[in-house]
Amino acid sequence: MSDVLLEMRGITKTFPGVKALDDVSFSVRRGEIHALVGENGAGKSTLMKVLSGVYPYGSYEGDILFEGKECQFHDIRASERQGIVIIHQELALVPELSITENIFLGNEQQTNGVISWGASHDRARKLLKRVGLDESPDTKVGRIGVGKQQLVEIAKALSKEVTLLILDEPTSSLNENDSQALLNLLKEFRSKGISCVLISHKLNEVESVADSITILRDGRSIETLDATGGNVSEDRIIRGMVGRDLTHRFPEREAEIGEVLLEVEHWNVAHPIYDDRMVIKDISINVRAGEVVGIAGLMGAGRTEFAMSVFGHSWGRFVSGTVKKRGVPIDVSTIPKAIKNGVAYVTEDRKTYGLVLGSSVKTNITMANLDGVSNGLVVSDPKEIQVANRYRDQLQIKSSSVLQSTVNLSGGNQQKVVLSKWLFAEPDVLILDEPTRGIDVGAKFEIYTIVNRLAASGKAIILISSELPEVLGMADRIYVMAAGEIAAEMPVAEASQESIMKAIMRLNRAGVEEVVL
Amino acid sequence: MTAAPDPATPAPVKATGAAGELLHFFRSNARQYGMLVALVVAVAIFQVATNGIMLKPLNVTNIFLQNGYIVLMALGMLLIIVVGHIDLSVGSVAAFTGAVAAVLMVNQHMDPIVASLVALGIGALIGAWQGFWVAYMAIPSFIVTLSGMLLFRGLTLFMLNGQPVGPFPGSFRAIASGFLPDPFGGDGLKLSSLILAGVLSALVVYIDFRGRREEHKYGFESQPIYLFIARNVGIVAGIMFLAFLMSQYEGLPNVLVLVLALTGLYIFVTNRTVVGRRIYAVGGNAKAAMLSGVNSKRLVFLTFVNMGVLAALGGLVFAARLNSATPKAGNGFELDVIAAAFVGGASAYGGVGTVLGAVIGALFLGVLNIGMGILSIGIDYQQAIKALVLLGAVYFDVSSKRKAG
């Protein structure tokens, strides 16, 4: 038995007009955690799809050797039979089915087509124990949080006798605790001889758990770093990913902070279904002109719910509270009214809530302010194209023209289109919810620059982010949210990752249950 | 403008030479022209198969007389489908509003214009009723309109006591079976019809030309000039040819004039207006549209009101054509109307579809009906053939999208 579990040699995969992978080599040793990093579009997912048979043998060039044997996978089932299991970023679980049913979906514990529920539940229970998930196997998957769903996915992978587990951005929607638990689980698997390929944008995680790190850039494998000694720094990885040193991850800004622009006072919101459950409890915040205010907190702290309820009561059932702009109360009870009063909300989920993907860049940009390119009734084509081109140039949206459909744009460019839409609505207050989620390092810097420019132009920015370095690097002042309340408020000079986490823990320890949506 | 409001232009592929340019153009516009080409091919095949009977003036006129009401309803259905819903009740609504008009005109001797307006108003109310349940009560449109289909069929029977009511006054019948008056009194050709066709041609060319000038002004890739000219020559030739044929018979039917005017109006609404833009946005991604400040509930409600009015209009035209309102009127119309929209390239998932496509789809089905009728193909085969055409058209649509995406 050799030390090398998987070897991919000279993999080249072309799509019409694009070479997604160009002579990529990638090898994984037995019992290691191997991180695969690179900017969006570098080819990470494509490489894993080649490996797992999503792109069948014959549609790419190059060889795959697994456990020393050459493999020709024609579909996912073929690779799963060899013990290669991939867990995608978007979880493939059926919310209405139980944990047991999900674990054995497509692989039912059966004799002659009749499912043995006893055996299924029994095995499910054992698998759940292995991944450390304390839930009844009868529970519907839709009832448990994302972190636990992730564990169900892993249990499902284990049920298939996995030898190589591939995780695509497994922690992108997990809070710090769940992320840590997941990473610990990977370490445990490593000790049992299961290898993991970890695709992640969170370089601090990569740094802490990976044994080797392979960097892809523009469809080529740039280098593989040995990280067993923990001697590879984040900066070193970033240098490999972008091909240059990124001296500052956050652009410099001289804050010119003016009057208080927006105040939210004693804001209370109940759950949309369970009326008696308060999700947002007596929150009061304010933001000044030219100021970037960060809202830090864990997943489920109620940040998105708070922001959306301020933006036209678009989440939950409004209970009480007032919003003032420049000291005067404003009506934000519907989205059109909120927009008219100068409030804009850039969603954390651009594909589901931000864009009409089938429509063009131009159509998306003008969607929230059609009055700005029409006489109220008829849209003026020339005006609309001018507006779209203006934002395309300003924000450097990379597209063939403003008529290109947004579905084909990269994540960073899609985010710029969503930003353009809200900039064109000319708000005074811009609420940005996880504006850089799933965006690569280079595009992040561009988004930060835009945010700073907006603040400099006198707008008030509320920045919601789960990435603490982002909040610390961008904000002038930070609110910490936990369990639907403001746990702390601090100027950025006094804030640190530790002080923020401490504030959260202090409130969470007060015995408030985690909010599950 | 024939383009969809959102021509999702794929990234330009470097094509070499005129041939490459041509190929690229056709590839990226296959969906837009595919249906039109299919329509022309179908007409050509029937023309040969029927030994030239297909394009006799009488038959050409009949295509429009027999399908006018389907086209009218397809205009409303297209919007319903684009906004992400469906309406199964249009046949019953058409029957009911036709019955109301008949009872008012024939039994109560009401003025035809007033009676027609009442019928259209009732169509709007019916649309509002269904739109209320769909938009504000969040009941799936399939269920609401399935209920409507039964409800209004029942009310039609009640209204008519199970008996046909007719005949209508002549002025009312003229909507469906009348022709454009010809003050020039020509014996052979109907001049007024030819003049109207000429005006229409000029309008189409003007709009197309203006669109091209705009494309140039903003530096967009546009089709090669010779194709542009060829296309316009083709369109004008087609319009004038059809008008010439019909002028040899009675001239342009009133229904056709109505259909043309409303088609033009709805093309304008979908392509150029704020409301049209919002309909596509809601259909493409209702959540994103809502968070962009679009009142999607009201919009869905209004598309149903619009559908109700157009279904009533279709019902009036159909009743006028039959010269009576019957309990069974409009049976199965919903299928023809929905099929027209889908054959014309609308997506069952919402957000995609063009008015012109739906009109061409309706005409395509109409040509199949007439052509197969002339060939005396049995009704059994006719149904089966139409069914396969529908499936084929949607398959073509889905597969071309897959290739493009």
Coordinates of N, CA and C in Angstrom, one line a residue, chain A residues 308 311 314 335-336 339 345 347 351-356 358-360 362-363 366-368 370 374 376-386 389 400-405 421-422, chain B residues 1 5-12 214-215 217-218 220-221 268 271-278 280-295 351-352 404-405:
Chain A
M308 N -33.8 43.1 7.8 CA -35.0 43.0 6.9 C -36.2 43.6 7.5
F311 N -36.1 47.1 6.9 CA -36.3 47.4 5.5 C -37.7 46.9 5.1
S314 N -39.9 43.5 6.1 CA -39.9 42.4 5.2 C -39.6 41.0 5.8
I335 N -41.8 47.8 1.7 CA -40.5 48.0 1.0 C -40.5 49.3 0.2
P336 N -41.5 49.5 -0.7 CA -41.5 50.7 -1.5 C -41.4 52.0 -0.6
I339 N -37.7 52.3 0.6 CA -36.9 52.7 -0.4 C -37.1 54.2 -0.7
Y345 N -31.4 47.8 1.3 CA -30.9 46.6 1.9 C -30.3 45.6 0.9
T347 N -29.0 42.1 0.1 CA -29.2 40.8 0.7 C -28.0 40.0 0.9
K351 N -28.3 35.3 -5.0 CA -29.0 34.5 -6.1 C -30.5 34.3 -5.8
T352 N -30.8 34.2 -4.5 CA -32.2 33.9 -4.2 C -33.0 35.3 -4.0
Y353 N -32.3 36.2 -3.4 CA -33.1 37.5 -3.1 C -32.6 38.7 -3.8
G354 N -31.5 38.6 -4.5 CA -30.9 39.8 -5.0 C -31.1 40.0 -6.5
L355 N -31.0 38.9 -7.3 CA -31.0 39.1 -8.7 C -32.1 38.3 -9.4
V356 N -32.6 38.8 -10.5 CA -33.3 38.0 -11.4 C -32.3 37.4 -12.4
G358 N -32.1 35.3 -14.8 CA -32.3 35.1 -16.2 C -32.3 36.5 -16.9
S359 N -32.3 37.6 -16.2 CA -32.3 38.9 -16.8 C -31.0 39.5 -16.9
S360 N -30.9 40.6 -17.7 CA -29.6 41.2 -18.0 C -29.1 42.0 -16.9
K362 N -28.4 45.1 -17.1 CA -29.1 46.4 -17.2 C -30.4 46.3 -16.5
T363 N -31.2 45.2 -16.8 CA -32.5 45.1 -16.2 C -32.4 45.0 -14.7
T366 N -31.6 48.5 -12.9 CA -32.7 49.5 -12.8 C -33.9 49.0 -12.1
M367 N -33.9 47.8 -11.6 CA -35.1 47.2 -11.1 C -35.7 47.9 -9.9
A368 N -34.8 48.4 -9.0 CA -35.4 49.1 -7.8 C -35.7 50.5 -8.0
L370 N -37.1 52.0 -11.3 CA -37.5 52.2 -12.7 C -38.0 53.6 -12.9
S374 N -37.6 56.2 -16.4 CA -38.9 56.2 -17.1 C -39.6 57.5 -16.8
G376 N -42.4 57.3 -15.5 CA -43.4 56.7 -14.6 C -44.2 55.6 -15.3
L377 N -44.2 55.6 -16.6 CA -45.0 54.6 -17.3 C -44.2 53.9 -18.3
V378 N -43.5 54.6 -19.2 CA -42.7 54.0 -20.2 C -41.2 54.2 -19.9
V379 N -40.5 53.0 -20.0 CA -39.1 53.0 -19.8 C -38.3 53.6 -21.0
S380 N -37.4 54.4 -20.7 CA -36.6 55.0 -21.8 C -35.4 54.1 -22.0
D381 N -35.3 53.4 -23.1 CA -34.2 52.6 -23.4 C -32.8 53.3 -23.3
P382 N -32.7 54.4 -24.0 CA -31.4 55.1 -24.0 C -31.0 55.5 -22.6
K383 N -31.9 56.0 -21.8 CA -31.6 56.4 -20.5 C -31.1 55.2 -19.6
E384 N -31.9 54.1 -19.8 CA -31.6 52.9 -19.0 C -30.2 52.4 -19.4
I385 N -29.9 52.4 -20.6 CA -28.5 51.8 -21.1 C -27.4 52.8 -20.5
Q386 N -27.7 54.1 -20.6 CA -26.7 55.0 -20.0 C -26.4 54.7 -18.5
N389 N -24.6 51.4 -18.1 CA -23.2 51.5 -18.5 C -22.4 52.3 -17.4
S400 N -19.9 41.0 -20.9 CA -19.6 41.3 -22.4 C -20.3 42.7 -22.7
S401 N -21.5 42.9 -22.1 CA -22.1 44.2 -22.2 C -23.2 44.3 -21.1
V402 N -23.9 45.4 -21.0 CA -24.9 45.4 -20.0 C -26.1 44.5 -20.4
L403 N -26.1 44.0 -21.6 CA -27.2 43.1 -22.0 C -26.9 41.7 -21.6
Q404 N -25.7 41.4 -21.0 CA -25.4 40.0 -20.7 C -26.3 39.5 -19.5
S405 N -26.7 38.3 -19.6 CA -27.5 37.8 -18.5 C -26.7 37.6 -17.3
K421 N -27.6 48.1 -8.3 CA -29.1 48.3 -8.2 C -29.4 49.2 -7.1
W422 N -28.8 49.0 -5.9 CA -29.2 49.8 -4.8 C -28.5 51.2 -4.8
Chain B
M1 N -40.3 46.3 -32.4 CA -39.2 45.5 -31.8 C -39.7 44.1 -31.6
P5 N -37.8 41.4 -24.1 CA -37.4 42.5 -23.4 C -36.0 42.3 -22.9
D6 N -35.6 41.1 -22.8 CA -34.3 40.8 -22.2 C -33.5 39.9 -23.1
P7 N -33.0 40.3 -24.2 CA -32.2 39.4 -25.0 C -31.0 39.0 -24.3
A8 N -30.9 37.9 -23.7 CA -29.8 37.5 -22.9 C -28.6 37.2 -23.8
T9 N -28.0 38.2 -24.2 CA -26.9 38.0 -25.2 C -25.8 37.2 -24.7
P10 N -25.5 36.1 -25.3 CA -24.3 35.4 -24.8 C -23.0 36.1 -25.1
A11 N -22.0 35.8 -24.3 CA -20.7 36.4 -24.5 C -20.3 36.3 -26.0
P12 N -19.9 37.4 -26.6 CA -19.6 37.3 -28.1 C -18.5 36.3 -28.4
E214 N -30.4 52.7 -32.4 CA -30.1 52.8 -31.0 C -29.0 51.8 -30.7
E215 N -29.1 50.6 -31.2 CA -28.0 49.6 -30.9 C -26.7 50.2 -31.3
K217 N -25.8 53.3 -31.7 CA -25.4 54.4 -30.8 C -24.8 54.0 -29.6
Y218 N -25.2 52.8 -29.0 CA -24.6 52.4 -27.7 C -23.6 51.3 -27.9
F220 N -23.7 48.3 -29.4 CA -24.0 46.9 -29.2 C -23.8 46.2 -30.5
E221 N -23.5 44.9 -30.3 CA -23.4 44.0 -31.4 C -24.8 43.9 -32.1
F268 N -45.8 46.6 -26.8 CA -45.3 47.8 -26.2 C -45.2 47.7 -24.7
N271 N -42.5 45.3 -23.5 CA -41.1 45.7 -23.8 C -40.7 47.0 -23.2
R272 N -41.6 47.9 -23.1 CA -41.2 49.3 -22.9 C -41.7 49.9 -21.6
T273 N -42.7 49.3 -20.9 CA -43.3 50.0 -19.8 C -42.7 49.4 -18.5
V274 N -42.9 50.2 -17.5 CA -42.5 49.9 -16.1 C -43.3 48.6 -15.6
V275 N -44.6 48.6 -15.9 CA -45.4 47.5 -15.5 C -44.9 46.2 -16.2
G276 N -44.6 46.3 -17.5 CA -44.1 45.1 -18.2 C -42.8 44.6 -17.6
R277 N -41.9 45.5 -17.3 CA -40.7 45.1 -16.8 C -40.8 44.4 -15.4
R278 N -41.8 44.9 -14.7 CA -42.0 44.3 -13.3 C -42.6 42.9 -13.4
Y280 N -42.0 40.7 -15.7 CA -40.9 39.8 -16.0 C -40.0 39.6 -14.7
A281 N -39.8 40.7 -14.0 CA -39.0 40.6 -12.8 C -39.7 39.6 -11.7
V282 N -41.0 39.8 -11.5 CA -41.7 38.9 -10.6 C -41.6 37.5 -11.0
G283 N -41.9 37.3 -12.3 CA -41.8 35.9 -12.9 C -40.4 35.3 -12.8
G284 N -39.4 36.1 -13.0 CA -38.0 35.6 -13.0 C -37.6 35.3 -11.6
N285 N -37.9 36.2 -10.6 CA -37.5 35.9 -9.2 C -38.4 36.8 -8.3
A286 N -39.4 36.2 -7.9 CA -40.4 36.9 -7.1 C -39.9 37.6 -5.9
K287 N -39.0 36.8 -5.2 CA -38.4 37.3 -3.9 C -37.5 38.5 -4.2
A288 N -36.7 38.4 -5.2 CA -35.8 39.6 -5.5 C -36.6 40.8 -6.0
A289 N -37.7 40.5 -6.7 CA -38.5 41.6 -7.2 C -39.1 42.3 -6.0
M290 N -39.6 41.5 -5.0 CA -40.3 42.0 -3.9 C -39.3 42.9 -3.1
L291 N -38.1 42.4 -2.9 CA -37.1 43.1 -2.1 C -36.6 44.3 -2.9
S292 N -36.9 44.4 -4.1 CA -36.5 45.6 -4.9 C -37.7 46.6 -4.9
G293 N -38.7 46.4 -4.1 CA -39.8 47.3 -4.0 C -40.9 47.1 -5.0
V294 N -41.0 46.0 -5.6 CA -42.1 45.7 -6.5 C -43.2 45.1 -5.7
N295 N -44.4 45.7 -5.9 CA -45.6 45.2 -5.2 C -46.1 44.0 -6.0
G351 N -41.2 34.1 -16.0 CA -40.1 35.0 -16.3 C -39.7 35.1 -17.8
V352 N -40.1 34.1 -18.6 CA -39.6 34.1 -20.0 C -40.8 33.9 -20.9
A404 N -27.6 26.8 -24.5 CA -27.2 28.2 -24.3 C -26.6 28.4 -22.9
G405 N -27.2 27.7 -21.9 CA -26.8 27.9 -20.5 C -25.6 27.1 -20.2

